Short mmCIF file of C-alpha atoms in Angstrom, two decimals:
data_model
loop_
_atom_site.label_atom_id
_atom_site.label_comp_id
_atom_site.label_asym_id
_atom_site.label_seq_id
_atom_site.Cartn_x
_atom_site.Cartn_y
_atom_site.Cartn_z
CA MET X 1 0.15 0.18 -0.06
CA LYS X 2 1.36 3.42 -0.93
CA ASN X 3 0.01 7.06 0.39
CA PHE X 4 -3.07 5.30 1.39
CA ALA X 5 -4.84 7.39 4.27
CA ILE X 6 -2.10 7.67 7.22
CA ILE X 7 0.08 4.92 5.12
CA LYS X 8 2.86 6.31 3.43
CA GLU X 9 4.23 3.14 2.42
CA ILE X 10 3.70 -0.43 3.52
CA ASN X 11 4.75 -3.85 2.19
CA ILE X 12 4.03 -7.01 3.89
CA ASP X 13 4.89 -10.52 3.04
CA PHE X 14 2.65 -13.20 4.55
CA GLU X 15 3.26 -16.60 5.59
CA LYS X 16 1.55 -19.85 4.84
CA GLY X 17 -0.77 -20.86 7.69
CA LEU X 18 -2.09 -18.44 10.58
CA ASN X 19 -0.93 -14.71 10.13
CA ILE X 20 -2.34 -12.91 12.96
CA LEU X 21 -2.41 -9.05 13.13
CA SER X 22 -2.62 -6.90 16.26
CA GLY X 23 -2.37 -3.34 17.25
CA GLU X 24 -3.76 -0.38 19.07
CA THR X 25 -7.21 0.82 17.96
CA GLY X 26 -6.64 3.27 15.10
CA SER X 27 -3.29 1.78 14.23
CA GLY X 28 -4.32 0.79 10.71
CA LYS X 29 -5.82 -2.40 10.97
CA SER X 30 -8.95 -1.48 9.16
CA LEU X 31 -7.07 0.15 6.77
CA LEU X 32 -5.62 -3.16 5.64
CA LEU X 33 -9.19 -4.61 5.17
CA LYS X 34 -10.25 -1.77 3.45
CA ALA X 35 -7.53 -1.92 0.89
CA LEU X 36 -7.95 -5.44 0.29
CA SER X 37 -11.87 -4.69 -0.29
CA ILE X 38 -10.53 -2.28 -2.83
CA LEU X 39 -9.08 -5.15 -4.52
CA LYS X 40 -12.15 -6.82 -4.48
CA GLY X 41 -13.88 -4.32 -6.40
CA GLU X 42 -15.18 -1.88 -3.73
CA ARG X 43 -15.80 1.44 -4.60
CA PHE X 44 -12.75 3.85 -3.57
CA ASN X 45 -13.33 6.88 -1.74
CA LYS X 46 -11.13 10.08 -2.78
CA ASN X 47 -10.29 10.89 0.87
CA TYR X 48 -8.29 7.85 1.16
CA ILE X 49 -5.71 9.54 -0.92
CA GLY X 50 -3.21 10.68 1.47
CA VAL X 51 -0.89 13.32 1.99
CA PHE X 52 2.41 11.84 0.84
CA GLY X 53 1.73 12.09 -2.94
CA ASP X 54 -0.63 12.64 -5.46
CA LYS X 55 -1.56 9.02 -6.29
CA THR X 56 -2.63 6.03 -3.97
CA ILE X 57 -1.23 2.50 -4.98
CA ILE X 58 -2.85 -0.72 -3.79
CA GLU X 59 -1.01 -4.10 -5.02
CA ALA X 60 -1.33 -7.60 -3.91
CA VAL X 61 0.59 -10.78 -5.07
CA PHE X 62 -1.03 -14.08 -4.90
CA SER X 63 -0.26 -17.68 -6.09
CA THR X 64 -2.44 -18.67 -8.76
CA ASN X 65 -3.76 -21.96 -10.43
CA GLN X 66 -4.80 -23.60 -13.34
CA THR X 67 -8.63 -22.31 -13.03
CA ILE X 68 -7.54 -18.79 -12.81
CA ASN X 69 -4.56 -19.15 -15.47
CA LYS X 70 -7.57 -20.31 -17.98
CA ILE X 71 -9.52 -17.76 -17.34
CA LEU X 72 -6.75 -15.31 -17.57
CA GLU X 73 -5.69 -16.90 -21.06
CA GLU X 74 -9.27 -16.50 -22.21
CA ASN X 75 -8.92 -12.87 -21.71
CA ASP X 76 -5.66 -12.42 -23.27
CA ILE X 77 -3.97 -11.58 -20.18
CA ASP X 78 -0.29 -13.20 -19.34
CA ILE X 79 -0.28 -15.69 -16.92
CA ASP X 80 2.82 -16.86 -14.39
CA SER X 81 3.03 -18.62 -11.27
CA ASN X 82 1.82 -15.49 -9.57
CA ILE X 83 -0.77 -13.03 -10.13
CA VAL X 84 -0.69 -9.55 -9.39
CA LEU X 85 -3.87 -7.27 -8.60
CA SER X 86 -3.38 -3.60 -8.52
CA ARG X 87 -5.31 -0.15 -8.16
CA THR X 88 -3.97 2.87 -8.68
CA PHE X 89 -6.00 6.14 -7.95
CA THR X 90 -5.36 10.07 -8.54
CA GLU X 91 -7.96 12.86 -7.80
CA ASN X 92 -9.09 12.37 -11.47
CA SER X 93 -8.42 8.81 -12.39
CA SER X 94 -8.09 5.12 -11.70
CA ILE X 95 -6.39 2.22 -13.24
CA THR X 96 -7.08 -1.32 -12.47
CA LYS X 97 -4.87 -3.98 -13.72
CA ILE X 98 -4.21 -7.61 -13.42
CA ASN X 99 -0.61 -8.85 -14.39
CA ASN X 100 -0.09 -5.39 -15.58
CA ARG X 101 -2.84 -5.63 -18.08
CA ALA X 102 -5.90 -3.01 -17.82
CA CYS X 103 -9.17 -4.51 -16.64
CA ASN X 104 -12.41 -3.59 -15.51
CA ILE X 105 -13.81 -3.57 -12.03
CA LYS X 106 -16.08 -6.37 -12.75
CA PHE X 107 -13.45 -8.85 -14.03
CA LEU X 108 -11.23 -7.91 -10.97
CA GLY X 109 -14.22 -8.83 -8.81
CA GLU X 110 -14.48 -12.30 -10.59
CA ILE X 111 -10.56 -12.76 -10.17
CA SER X 112 -10.50 -11.97 -6.79
CA SER X 113 -13.26 -13.93 -5.52
CA LEU X 114 -11.31 -16.85 -6.44
CA LEU X 115 -8.21 -15.82 -4.74
CA PHE X 116 -9.62 -14.66 -1.28
CA ASP X 117 -12.42 -14.27 1.36
CA ILE X 118 -13.01 -11.47 3.50
CA HIS X 119 -15.11 -11.58 6.64
CA GLY X 120 -15.48 -8.51 8.42
CA GLN X 121 -18.16 -6.32 9.91
CA HIS X 122 -19.25 -5.35 6.76
CA SER X 123 -18.10 -7.68 4.08
CA ASN X 124 -19.69 -10.37 2.19
CA LEU X 125 -18.68 -14.17 2.28
CA VAL X 126 -19.61 -16.96 -0.23
CA VAL X 127 -21.60 -18.37 2.33
CA LEU X 128 -23.78 -15.09 3.08
CA ASN X 129 -24.94 -15.48 -0.88
CA LYS X 130 -27.67 -17.96 -1.08
CA ASN X 131 -27.01 -18.30 -4.80
CA ASN X 132 -23.87 -20.12 -3.48
CA TYR X 133 -25.27 -22.80 -1.33
CA ILE X 134 -26.08 -25.25 -4.01
CA SER X 135 -22.50 -25.37 -5.53
CA LEU X 136 -21.03 -25.35 -2.03
CA ILE X 137 -23.18 -28.40 -1.23
CA ASP X 138 -22.47 -29.86 -4.32
CA LYS X 139 -18.79 -29.88 -3.83
CA PHE X 140 -19.15 -32.84 -1.68
CA ASN X 141 -20.34 -35.33 -4.21
CA GLU X 142 -18.86 -34.95 -7.81
CA LYS X 143 -21.82 -37.19 -9.38
CA THR X 144 -23.62 -33.60 -9.11
CA ASP X 145 -21.38 -32.12 -11.58
CA GLU X 146 -22.35 -34.95 -14.25
CA TYR X 147 -25.94 -34.39 -13.77
CA LYS X 148 -25.68 -30.62 -13.67
CA LEU X 149 -24.19 -30.88 -17.22
CA LYS X 150 -27.04 -33.02 -18.46
CA LEU X 151 -29.58 -30.63 -17.22
CA SER X 152 -27.77 -27.63 -18.63
CA ASN X 153 -27.63 -29.43 -22.20
CA ASN X 154 -31.34 -30.49 -22.04
CA LEU X 155 -32.24 -26.58 -21.12
CA ARG X 156 -30.49 -25.44 -24.10
CA ARG X 157 -32.18 -28.26 -26.12
CA LEU X 158 -35.61 -27.15 -24.40
CA GLN X 159 -34.90 -23.63 -25.41
CA LEU X 160 -34.39 -24.55 -29.02
CA LEU X 161 -37.38 -26.85 -29.31
CA ASN X 162 -39.60 -24.26 -28.00
CA LYS X 163 -38.15 -21.58 -30.32
CA GLU X 164 -38.96 -24.04 -33.18
CA ASN X 165 -42.39 -24.55 -31.79
CA GLN X 166 -42.99 -21.11 -31.71
CA ASP X 167 -42.05 -20.63 -35.23
CA LEU X 168 -44.43 -23.21 -36.38
CA ASN X 169 -47.42 -21.99 -34.61
CA MET X 170 -49.33 -21.23 -37.67
CA SER X 171 -52.90 -21.11 -38.72
CA ASP X 172 -53.71 -23.24 -42.10
CA ASP X 173 -54.06 -19.91 -44.03
CA GLU X 174 -50.51 -18.96 -42.96
CA ILE X 175 -49.30 -22.37 -43.75
CA GLU X 176 -50.61 -22.00 -47.43
CA ARG X 177 -49.25 -18.63 -47.85
CA GLU X 178 -45.90 -19.84 -46.75
CA LYS X 179 -45.98 -22.72 -48.87
CA ASP X 180 -47.15 -20.53 -51.86
CA LEU X 181 -44.16 -18.31 -51.30
CA LEU X 182 -41.53 -20.94 -50.91
CA THR X 183 -42.86 -22.60 -54.09
CA TYR X 184 -42.69 -19.39 -56.17
CA GLN X 185 -38.84 -18.99 -54.79
CA ILE X 186 -38.03 -22.51 -55.42
CA ASN X 187 -39.31 -22.37 -58.63
CA GLU X 188 -37.46 -18.95 -59.69
CA ILE X 189 -34.35 -20.37 -58.65
CA GLU X 190 -34.60 -23.73 -59.90
CA ASN X 191 -35.52 -22.56 -63.46
CA PHE X 192 -32.28 -20.95 -63.68
CA ASP X 193 -29.75 -22.96 -65.54
CA PHE X 194 -26.70 -22.82 -63.13
CA ASP X 195 -24.90 -25.55 -64.88
CA SER X 196 -24.46 -23.73 -68.15
CA TYR X 197 -24.16 -20.29 -66.54
CA ASP X 198 -20.32 -19.51 -66.73
CA GLU X 199 -20.02 -15.56 -66.17
CA ASP X 200 -16.47 -15.14 -67.23
CA SER X 201 -17.19 -17.32 -70.52
CA LEU X 202 -20.44 -15.46 -70.94
CA ASN X 203 -18.90 -12.12 -70.47
CA LYS X 204 -16.33 -12.95 -73.19
CA GLU X 205 -18.85 -13.99 -75.50
CA TYR X 206 -20.99 -10.84 -74.76
CA LYS X 207 -18.13 -8.48 -75.60
CA LYS X 208 -17.24 -10.16 -78.66
CA LEU X 209 -21.16 -10.34 -80.08
CA SER X 210 -21.75 -6.91 -78.91
CA ASN X 211 -18.48 -5.73 -81.23
CA GLN X 212 -19.13 -7.32 -84.35
CA SER X 213 -19.27 -4.42 -86.21
CA GLU X 214 -15.95 -3.04 -84.97
CA LEU X 215 -14.32 -6.60 -85.72
CA ILE X 216 -15.73 -7.00 -89.41
CA SER X 217 -14.64 -3.31 -90.09
CA GLY X 218 -11.06 -3.74 -88.36
CA THR X 219 -10.14 -6.89 -90.10
CA ASN X 220 -11.42 -6.08 -93.56
CA SER X 221 -9.03 -3.13 -93.43
CA ILE X 222 -6.32 -5.34 -92.36
CA ILE X 223 -7.04 -7.51 -95.36
CA ASN X 224 -6.93 -4.87 -97.76
CA PHE X 225 -3.80 -3.59 -96.37
CA LEU X 226 -2.29 -6.98 -96.59
CA SER X 227 -3.84 -8.50 -100.03
CA GLU X 228 -5.50 -5.65 -102.07
CA SER X 229 -3.51 -2.72 -104.11
CA SER X 230 -4.78 0.11 -105.15
CA ARG X 231 -2.20 2.83 -105.86
CA ILE X 232 0.59 1.44 -103.51
CA PRO X 233 1.75 -2.17 -103.44
CA SER X 234 -0.08 -4.49 -100.61
CA PHE X 235 2.10 -6.30 -98.27
CA LYS X 236 1.66 -9.39 -100.07
CA GLU X 237 2.80 -7.73 -103.44
CA MET X 238 5.63 -6.28 -101.43
CA SER X 239 6.85 -9.16 -100.12
CA GLN X 240 6.87 -10.97 -103.56
CA ILE X 241 8.88 -8.34 -104.83
CA LEU X 242 11.39 -8.57 -102.12
CA TYR X 243 11.70 -12.07 -102.85
CA ASP X 244 11.80 -11.86 -106.70
CA ASN X 245 14.80 -9.31 -106.64
CA LEU X 246 16.66 -11.16 -104.19
CA VAL X 247 16.39 -14.30 -106.22
CA ASP X 248 17.72 -12.39 -109.12
CA LEU X 249 21.01 -11.05 -107.12
CA GLU X 250 21.38 -14.54 -105.62
CA ASN X 251 22.22 -15.67 -109.02
CA LEU X 252 24.94 -13.09 -109.12
CA ASP X 253 26.37 -13.93 -105.36
CA GLU X 254 25.64 -17.28 -103.69
CA ASP X 255 26.38 -15.31 -100.58
CA LEU X 256 22.76 -14.11 -100.55
CA ASN X 257 21.04 -17.51 -99.79
CA THR X 258 20.52 -16.53 -96.44
CA LEU X 259 18.57 -13.48 -97.16
CA VAL X 260 16.51 -15.19 -99.78
CA SER X 261 15.52 -17.81 -97.41
CA ASP X 262 14.47 -15.21 -94.88
CA ALA X 263 12.52 -13.31 -97.60
CA LEU X 264 10.68 -16.73 -98.37
CA ASN X 265 9.93 -16.97 -94.71
CA ILE X 266 8.34 -13.54 -94.80
CA LYS X 267 6.40 -14.04 -98.03
CA GLU X 268 4.72 -17.15 -96.63
CA LEU X 269 4.12 -15.84 -93.07
CA ILE X 270 2.52 -12.87 -94.77
CA LYS X 271 0.12 -15.03 -96.83
CA ASP X 272 -0.67 -17.35 -93.83
CA LEU X 273 -1.58 -14.32 -91.80
CA SER X 274 -3.70 -12.97 -94.53
CA GLU X 275 -5.68 -16.21 -95.09
CA GLN X 276 -6.21 -16.71 -91.05
CA ILE X 277 -7.47 -12.92 -90.97
CA GLU X 278 -9.95 -13.79 -93.75
CA ARG X 279 -11.18 -16.93 -92.53
CA TYR X 280 -11.69 -14.88 -89.11
CA SER X 281 -13.64 -12.24 -90.97
CA TYR X 282 -15.55 -14.70 -92.77
CA SER X 283 -16.99 -16.28 -89.56
CA LEU X 284 -17.83 -12.94 -87.84
CA ASP X 285 -21.69 -12.50 -87.94
CA ILE X 286 -24.01 -9.72 -86.06
CA ASP X 287 -26.45 -12.18 -83.87
CA GLU X 288 -28.76 -9.99 -82.20
CA GLU X 289 -30.83 -12.94 -80.77
CA ARG X 290 -27.80 -14.16 -78.98
CA ILE X 291 -27.05 -11.18 -77.64
CA GLN X 292 -30.55 -10.81 -76.33
CA ILE X 293 -30.30 -14.20 -74.95
CA ILE X 294 -26.96 -13.47 -73.09
CA GLU X 295 -28.48 -10.16 -71.47
CA GLU X 296 -31.23 -11.97 -70.18
CA LEU X 297 -29.38 -14.50 -68.59
CA PHE X 298 -27.45 -11.76 -66.94
CA SER X 299 -30.60 -9.84 -65.88
CA SER X 300 -31.90 -13.14 -64.64
CA PHE X 301 -29.00 -13.56 -62.49
CA GLN X 302 -28.75 -10.09 -61.03
CA VAL X 303 -32.85 -10.45 -59.95
CA LEU X 304 -31.52 -14.11 -58.21
CA LYS X 305 -28.35 -12.11 -56.55
CA LEU X 306 -30.91 -9.31 -55.30
CA LYS X 307 -33.11 -11.62 -53.75
CA TYR X 308 -31.44 -14.40 -52.62
CA GLY X 309 -27.65 -14.54 -52.18
CA ARG X 310 -24.48 -12.66 -53.32
CA ASN X 311 -23.31 -15.58 -55.63
CA SER X 312 -24.54 -18.83 -56.85
CA GLU X 313 -23.30 -20.86 -53.74
CA GLU X 314 -25.46 -18.68 -51.43
CA ILE X 315 -28.23 -18.77 -53.94
CA LEU X 316 -28.41 -22.59 -54.26
CA GLY X 317 -27.74 -22.60 -50.25
CA PHE X 318 -31.15 -20.51 -49.95
CA LEU X 319 -32.82 -22.95 -52.16
CA GLU X 320 -31.58 -25.90 -50.42
CA GLU X 321 -32.98 -24.03 -46.98
CA ASN X 322 -36.32 -23.41 -48.80
CA LYS X 323 -36.82 -27.10 -49.63
CA LYS X 324 -36.17 -28.19 -45.93
CA ARG X 325 -38.56 -25.51 -44.87
CA TYR X 326 -41.41 -26.42 -47.54
CA LYS X 327 -40.57 -30.04 -46.33
CA ILE X 328 -41.48 -28.82 -42.62
CA VAL X 329 -44.29 -26.41 -43.49
CA SER X 330 -45.77 -29.42 -45.48
CA ASN X 331 -45.69 -31.55 -42.50
CA ILE X 332 -46.02 -28.96 -39.78
CA HIS X 333 -48.57 -30.71 -37.86
CA ALA X 334 -46.25 -33.97 -37.67
CA ARG X 335 -43.45 -31.95 -36.71
CA ARG X 336 -45.05 -30.05 -33.88
CA GLU X 337 -45.96 -33.40 -32.55
CA GLU X 338 -42.50 -34.63 -32.65
CA ILE X 339 -41.23 -31.19 -31.10
CA GLN X 340 -43.73 -31.72 -28.38
CA LYS X 341 -42.70 -35.42 -27.66
CA ASP X 342 -39.07 -34.35 -27.54
CA ILE X 343 -39.95 -31.30 -25.20
CA ASP X 344 -42.06 -33.92 -22.96
CA ASP X 345 -38.98 -36.48 -22.80
CA ILE X 346 -36.59 -33.82 -21.80
CA LYS X 347 -38.98 -32.39 -19.41
CA ARG X 348 -39.55 -36.07 -17.94
CA GLU X 349 -35.71 -36.49 -17.89
CA ASN X 350 -34.82 -33.19 -15.95
CA ILE X 351 -37.46 -33.87 -13.34
CA ASP X 352 -35.58 -37.66 -13.05
CA ILE X 353 -32.18 -35.90 -12.71
CA SER X 354 -33.55 -33.21 -10.24
CA LYS X 355 -34.78 -36.05 -7.91
CA LYS X 356 -31.50 -37.78 -7.94
CA LEU X 357 -30.07 -34.20 -7.11
CA ASN X 358 -32.22 -33.93 -4.81
CA GLU X 359 -31.67 -37.16 -2.76
CA ILE X 360 -27.70 -36.56 -3.23
CA ARG X 361 -28.00 -33.31 -1.55
CA LYS X 362 -30.21 -34.64 1.22
CA ASP X 363 -27.64 -36.90 2.11
CA ILE X 364 -25.01 -34.09 1.95
CA ILE X 365 -27.22 -32.26 3.97
CA LYS X 366 -27.33 -34.59 7.15
CA TYR X 367 -23.61 -34.96 6.81
CA LEU X 368 -23.04 -31.15 6.80
CA GLU X 369 -25.90 -30.08 9.53
CA THR X 370 -23.84 -32.62 11.96
CA LYS X 371 -20.56 -31.52 10.96
CA ILE X 372 -21.26 -27.91 11.79
CA ILE X 373 -23.15 -28.49 14.86
CA ASN X 374 -20.24 -30.53 16.07
CA GLU X 375 -17.83 -27.59 15.18
CA LEU X 376 -20.23 -24.95 16.94
CA ASN X 377 -20.37 -27.17 20.21
CA GLU X 378 -16.55 -27.19 20.21
CA MET X 379 -16.33 -23.59 20.19
CA ASN X 380 -18.90 -23.35 23.01
CA MET X 381 -21.82 -21.89 21.16
CA GLN X 382 -24.38 -23.90 22.70
CA TYR X 383 -27.33 -21.15 22.02
CA ILE X 384 -26.60 -21.19 18.40
CA ASP X 385 -29.04 -23.54 16.41
CA PHE X 386 -28.21 -24.37 12.64
CA LYS X 387 -30.04 -25.79 9.54
CA ILE X 388 -29.69 -26.44 6.03
CA ASP X 389 -33.54 -26.05 4.27
CA ILE X 390 -33.88 -27.63 0.86
CA LYS X 391 -37.26 -27.03 -0.77
CA ILE X 392 -38.39 -27.96 -4.30
CA ASN X 393 -39.39 -25.14 -6.74
CA ASP X 394 -41.87 -25.72 -9.85
CA LYS X 395 -39.13 -24.43 -11.86
CA ILE X 396 -36.18 -26.58 -12.91
CA THR X 397 -32.72 -24.51 -13.57
CA LYS X 398 -29.36 -26.14 -14.67
CA GLU X 399 -28.77 -26.86 -10.86
CA GLY X 400 -32.30 -29.07 -10.52
CA PHE X 401 -35.47 -27.86 -8.71
CA ASP X 402 -33.75 -27.40 -5.20
CA GLU X 403 -33.96 -23.92 -3.34
CA ILE X 404 -31.42 -24.15 -0.41
CA ASP X 405 -31.06 -21.92 2.42
CA PHE X 406 -28.91 -21.71 5.89
CA LEU X 407 -30.75 -20.92 8.76
CA ILE X 408 -29.34 -19.75 11.95
CA SER X 409 -30.74 -18.83 15.48
CA THR X 410 -28.08 -16.82 17.31
CA ASN X 411 -30.17 -17.05 20.81
CA LYS X 412 -32.12 -19.38 22.74
CA GLY X 413 -35.71 -19.78 21.70
CA GLN X 414 -35.18 -17.52 18.74
CA GLU X 415 -36.56 -18.90 15.55
CA LEU X 416 -34.45 -19.58 12.49
CA LYS X 417 -33.46 -17.20 10.13
CA SER X 418 -31.88 -17.12 7.02
CA LEU X 419 -28.36 -16.68 7.13
CA SER X 420 -28.20 -13.92 4.53
CA GLU X 421 -30.41 -12.03 6.73
CA VAL X 422 -28.36 -11.98 9.80
CA SER X 423 -26.10 -9.01 10.35
CA SER X 424 -22.48 -9.71 10.68
CA GLY X 425 -20.70 -9.50 14.06
CA GLY X 426 -18.71 -11.26 16.63
CA GLU X 427 -20.61 -14.40 17.14
CA ILE X 428 -21.50 -14.75 13.32
CA SER X 429 -17.75 -14.47 12.62
CA ARG X 430 -17.35 -17.54 14.55
CA PHE X 431 -20.42 -19.34 13.02
CA MET X 432 -18.44 -18.41 9.67
CA LEU X 433 -15.62 -19.96 11.42
CA ALA X 434 -17.45 -23.23 12.13
CA MET X 435 -18.78 -23.01 8.51
CA LYS X 436 -15.10 -22.76 7.23
CA ALA X 437 -13.85 -25.76 9.47
CA ALA X 438 -16.72 -27.79 7.90
CA PHE X 439 -16.34 -27.22 4.18
CA ILE X 440 -12.40 -26.37 4.59
CA GLU X 441 -11.89 -30.23 2.44
CA LYS X 442 -13.76 -28.83 -0.40
CA GLU X 443 -12.44 -25.21 0.03
CA ASP X 444 -11.21 -23.56 -3.52
CA ILE X 445 -9.94 -20.15 -1.83
CA ASP X 446 -6.79 -20.35 -0.67
CA THR X 447 -6.52 -17.20 1.45
CA ILE X 448 -9.25 -16.21 4.13
CA ILE X 449 -9.09 -12.85 6.15
CA PHE X 450 -11.11 -12.83 9.53
CA ASP X 451 -11.97 -9.82 11.38
CA GLU X 452 -14.00 -9.73 14.75
CA ILE X 453 -13.23 -13.07 15.03
CA ASP X 454 -12.73 -12.89 18.67
CA SER X 455 -15.56 -10.18 19.43
CA GLY X 456 -17.04 -10.97 22.77
CA ILE X 457 -15.36 -14.26 23.89
CA SER X 458 -12.26 -14.88 26.29
CA GLY X 459 -10.72 -17.42 28.28
CA LYS X 460 -11.24 -21.17 27.17
CA THR X 461 -13.40 -20.02 24.26
CA ALA X 462 -10.79 -18.02 22.82
CA ASP X 463 -8.33 -20.97 23.16
CA ILE X 464 -10.60 -23.16 21.02
CA VAL X 465 -11.51 -20.55 18.55
CA GLY X 466 -7.37 -20.03 18.20
CA SER X 467 -6.99 -23.80 17.90
CA LYS X 468 -9.53 -23.83 15.19
CA LEU X 469 -8.08 -21.22 13.40
CA LYS X 470 -4.74 -23.25 13.67
CA LYS X 471 -6.46 -26.37 12.08
CA ILE X 472 -8.23 -24.57 9.18
CA SER X 473 -4.54 -22.39 8.39
CA ASN X 474 -3.29 -26.29 7.72
CA SER X 475 -5.15 -26.05 4.70
CA VAL X 476 -5.54 -22.50 3.90
CA GLN X 477 -3.78 -19.37 4.54
CA LEU X 478 -5.23 -17.26 7.06
CA ILE X 479 -5.33 -13.50 7.92
CA VAL X 480 -6.80 -12.68 11.14
CA ILE X 481 -7.07 -9.56 13.00
CA SER X 482 -6.90 -10.51 16.67
CA HIS X 483 -6.93 -8.48 20.26
CA LEU X 484 -6.85 -11.92 22.22
CA ALA X 485 -3.65 -13.38 23.43
CA GLN X 486 -4.91 -17.09 23.22
CA ILE X 487 -5.29 -16.55 19.50
CA ALA X 488 -2.22 -14.31 19.00
CA SER X 489 -0.04 -17.46 20.54
CA LYS X 490 -1.10 -19.74 17.83
CA ALA X 491 0.18 -17.82 14.68
CA ASN X 492 2.82 -19.00 12.36
CA ALA X 493 3.87 -15.29 12.24
CA ASN X 494 2.45 -12.31 13.99
CA TYR X 495 2.44 -8.79 13.01
CA LEU X 496 2.03 -5.54 14.86
CA LEU X 497 0.47 -2.27 13.49
CA SER X 498 1.36 0.84 15.00
CA LYS X 499 1.03 4.38 14.30
CA LYS X 500 3.24 7.52 15.27
CA GLU X 501 3.96 11.06 14.15
CA ILE X 502 6.70 11.45 11.58
CA ASP X 503 7.88 14.90 10.29
CA GLY X 504 4.12 16.44 11.66
CA PHE X 505 2.34 13.38 9.75
CA THR X 506 0.64 10.64 11.39
CA GLN X 507 1.97 7.41 9.71
CA SER X 508 0.91 3.96 10.17
CA SER X 509 3.38 0.70 9.82
CA ILE X 510 3.58 -2.56 9.98
CA GLU X 511 6.22 -4.96 11.64
CA LYS X 512 6.33 -8.68 11.60
CA LEU X 513 7.77 -9.78 15.01
CA ASN X 514 10.26 -12.02 16.15
CA TYR X 515 9.92 -14.19 18.86
CA ASP X 516 11.14 -11.73 21.48
CA ASN X 517 8.44 -8.98 20.10
CA THR X 518 6.04 -11.51 19.78
CA ILE X 519 6.06 -12.18 23.50
CA LYS X 520 6.06 -8.45 24.25
CA GLU X 521 2.87 -8.12 22.25
CA ILE X 522 1.32 -11.24 23.87
CA ALA X 523 2.07 -9.62 26.92
CA ARG X 524 0.29 -6.36 25.98
CA LEU X 525 -2.76 -8.09 24.76
CA ILE X 526 -3.03 -9.76 28.04
CA SER X 527 -2.47 -6.85 30.59
CA GLY X 528 -3.09 -3.85 28.18
CA SER X 529 -0.49 -1.03 27.59
CA ASP X 530 1.19 -1.48 30.86
CA ILE X 531 3.37 -4.81 30.21
CA THR X 532 3.94 -6.37 33.70
CA GLU X 533 6.63 -9.12 34.37
CA LYS X 534 3.68 -11.42 35.04
CA SER X 535 2.29 -10.88 31.78
CA LEU X 536 5.57 -11.48 29.87
CA ILE X 537 5.93 -14.65 31.62
CA SER X 538 2.09 -15.67 30.62
CA ALA X 539 2.90 -14.66 27.38
CA GLU X 540 5.98 -17.01 26.71
CA GLU X 541 3.78 -20.00 28.69
CA LEU X 542 1.09 -19.32 26.20
CA LEU X 543 3.64 -19.54 23.33
CA LYS X 544 5.53 -22.50 24.41
CA GLU X 545 2.12 -24.13 24.77
CA ASP X 546 1.62 -23.97 21.02
CA LEU X 547 4.88 -24.81 19.87
#
C-alpha cells in the first residue's frame, strides 16, 4: 500500500498458515481490510488519497492456479506462477490492472473472488450469498457435476425446441401462404440454368458479339492492307517483289542465299496471316438474338442475387434451406407433434435428474448439519442453532429444482432465520469459522481474512477459537485481526500495526515480530498498555504451549 490514508508505504509478506495482526485501536488494521476490499472491486473514496503523494497504489501478489490461469488466458492476460492485482488512484482517474494488463472492476472482482475471502463487519462471504449454497453443497459429491451438465444441455435443447415450436405456430391460411411463397422462390431459382451459367465465359462472348461491327470493319481494313492493292503495292505484293529481287541477286552472289530464305519465310508468313484473318472475318456475324439471350441471362441472375444471395453458392444454399422449410411446413402438424414429444421427454428426464440431485443433496445436508453443529459445540456456542433447509421449486434450472437456504438462530428460543439476513458480528464471525471448518476439505479459495473473530469471547472459548483457526490454517492461508492473546499465540507469524508522528504527519506502519517481540505483544494483549513481568511470563507460557 502506498499513500493510502495515514499509510505512507507498507509492504507485507504474509506466510503460509496462520497470520495474526494486532495493534492499538486506530493503528491501521481497518485500512488493511479496506485495501483488500478495494482489490475485490469495492468503491474507492478519494478521501483515502494520503498527503504523501498525488496518487494511491494498492497491490497484492497471490499464488495462482490452473482455474485462474485459464480465465486469464481466455481474456488475453499473461499468466505466471503468481498473479498481481493492482489499483491506482488519483484525484481524477483510476487504473485497475491484473498482471500489468488493464481490466474493468467487474473482472477484477471475478478473479479476486477466486483468490481470497474477507469476513469483516461489513463484508460478504460466499456463505452469506444464497446463490452459492447449492454449489457449496455439491462440492461434496462429484456426481452432481455430471447431472448438472446433463440438465444444462437439456435446457439449451428445450430452448431451441420451444423456439422452433413457436415458429411453427401457424394457422392453415398462414401455412398455405408460406407454401405458395416457398414454391415461387424454389421455382424461380430452379428455372435458372446454373450448370451452363459461366459468368466469365458469357462476359467474353457478350463482349465479342456486342462489338461485331467493329471487328468486321477492322479485319477488312487489315485484309485490304495485306492483300489488295490500289495505288500502292499491298504487303503481299511487296513481299513477293522483295523475294523476286533477292533471287535475281542470288544468281550473281551465292552468299545471298540466307537473305533469300528469310525473304521467302516473310512472304509465306504474310500469306498465311492474310488467309487466317480472312477466315476469321468470314466467321463474323452480327447475332442480335444471341446477344439478347446473354443479356436476359445476366438480368435473371442479377434478380436472383438481389433476392437470394451474393453468388451462386449462396443462392443454391438458399434454395436448399427453402426446400427443407417447405418439407417442414408441408408436414407442420406432424413436426409439432414430434417437437412436443421431444419436449415432454426432456422435461421428464429433467425431473428424474432433479430428483437424483435432491437425494444426493439431502445426504450431504445430513452430513454437513451434523459436522457444523459439532464445530459449533466445540467452540462453546451452545445457543446457536443451525439447519440447512431444502425445498423443491416448480421451475427446474441448470442446478435442478432445489432451493437451499442456511438457517441460523443465534439466541436460545429465537426462530431460525436465513443466514443471508443475519447481520455480521463477532458471534456470526465464529459461526463462519465453524462453516469454514466444515467446508475446508472442499475449499477452493486459498486465502481467508477474518476480522472480529474474537469479539465477545475470552478464556477457554478464545483458546478453542484459536485452535480452530490453527487447524484451518493447515489447509488455507489465514489472515486474522485479533485482540486476544490466546489467538495470537497460535500464529505462524505475528504482525504489529502501529502509528506515530513523523515530520508532522501521522503514519501507520507494520512490523513482522520476532520471537521476543511476539512475547511483548502477547503480554500487551494480556495486560494492556502496561506490560508487567507477570504478563510477559504468561505470554511466553502461551507461546510454548502452542509450539
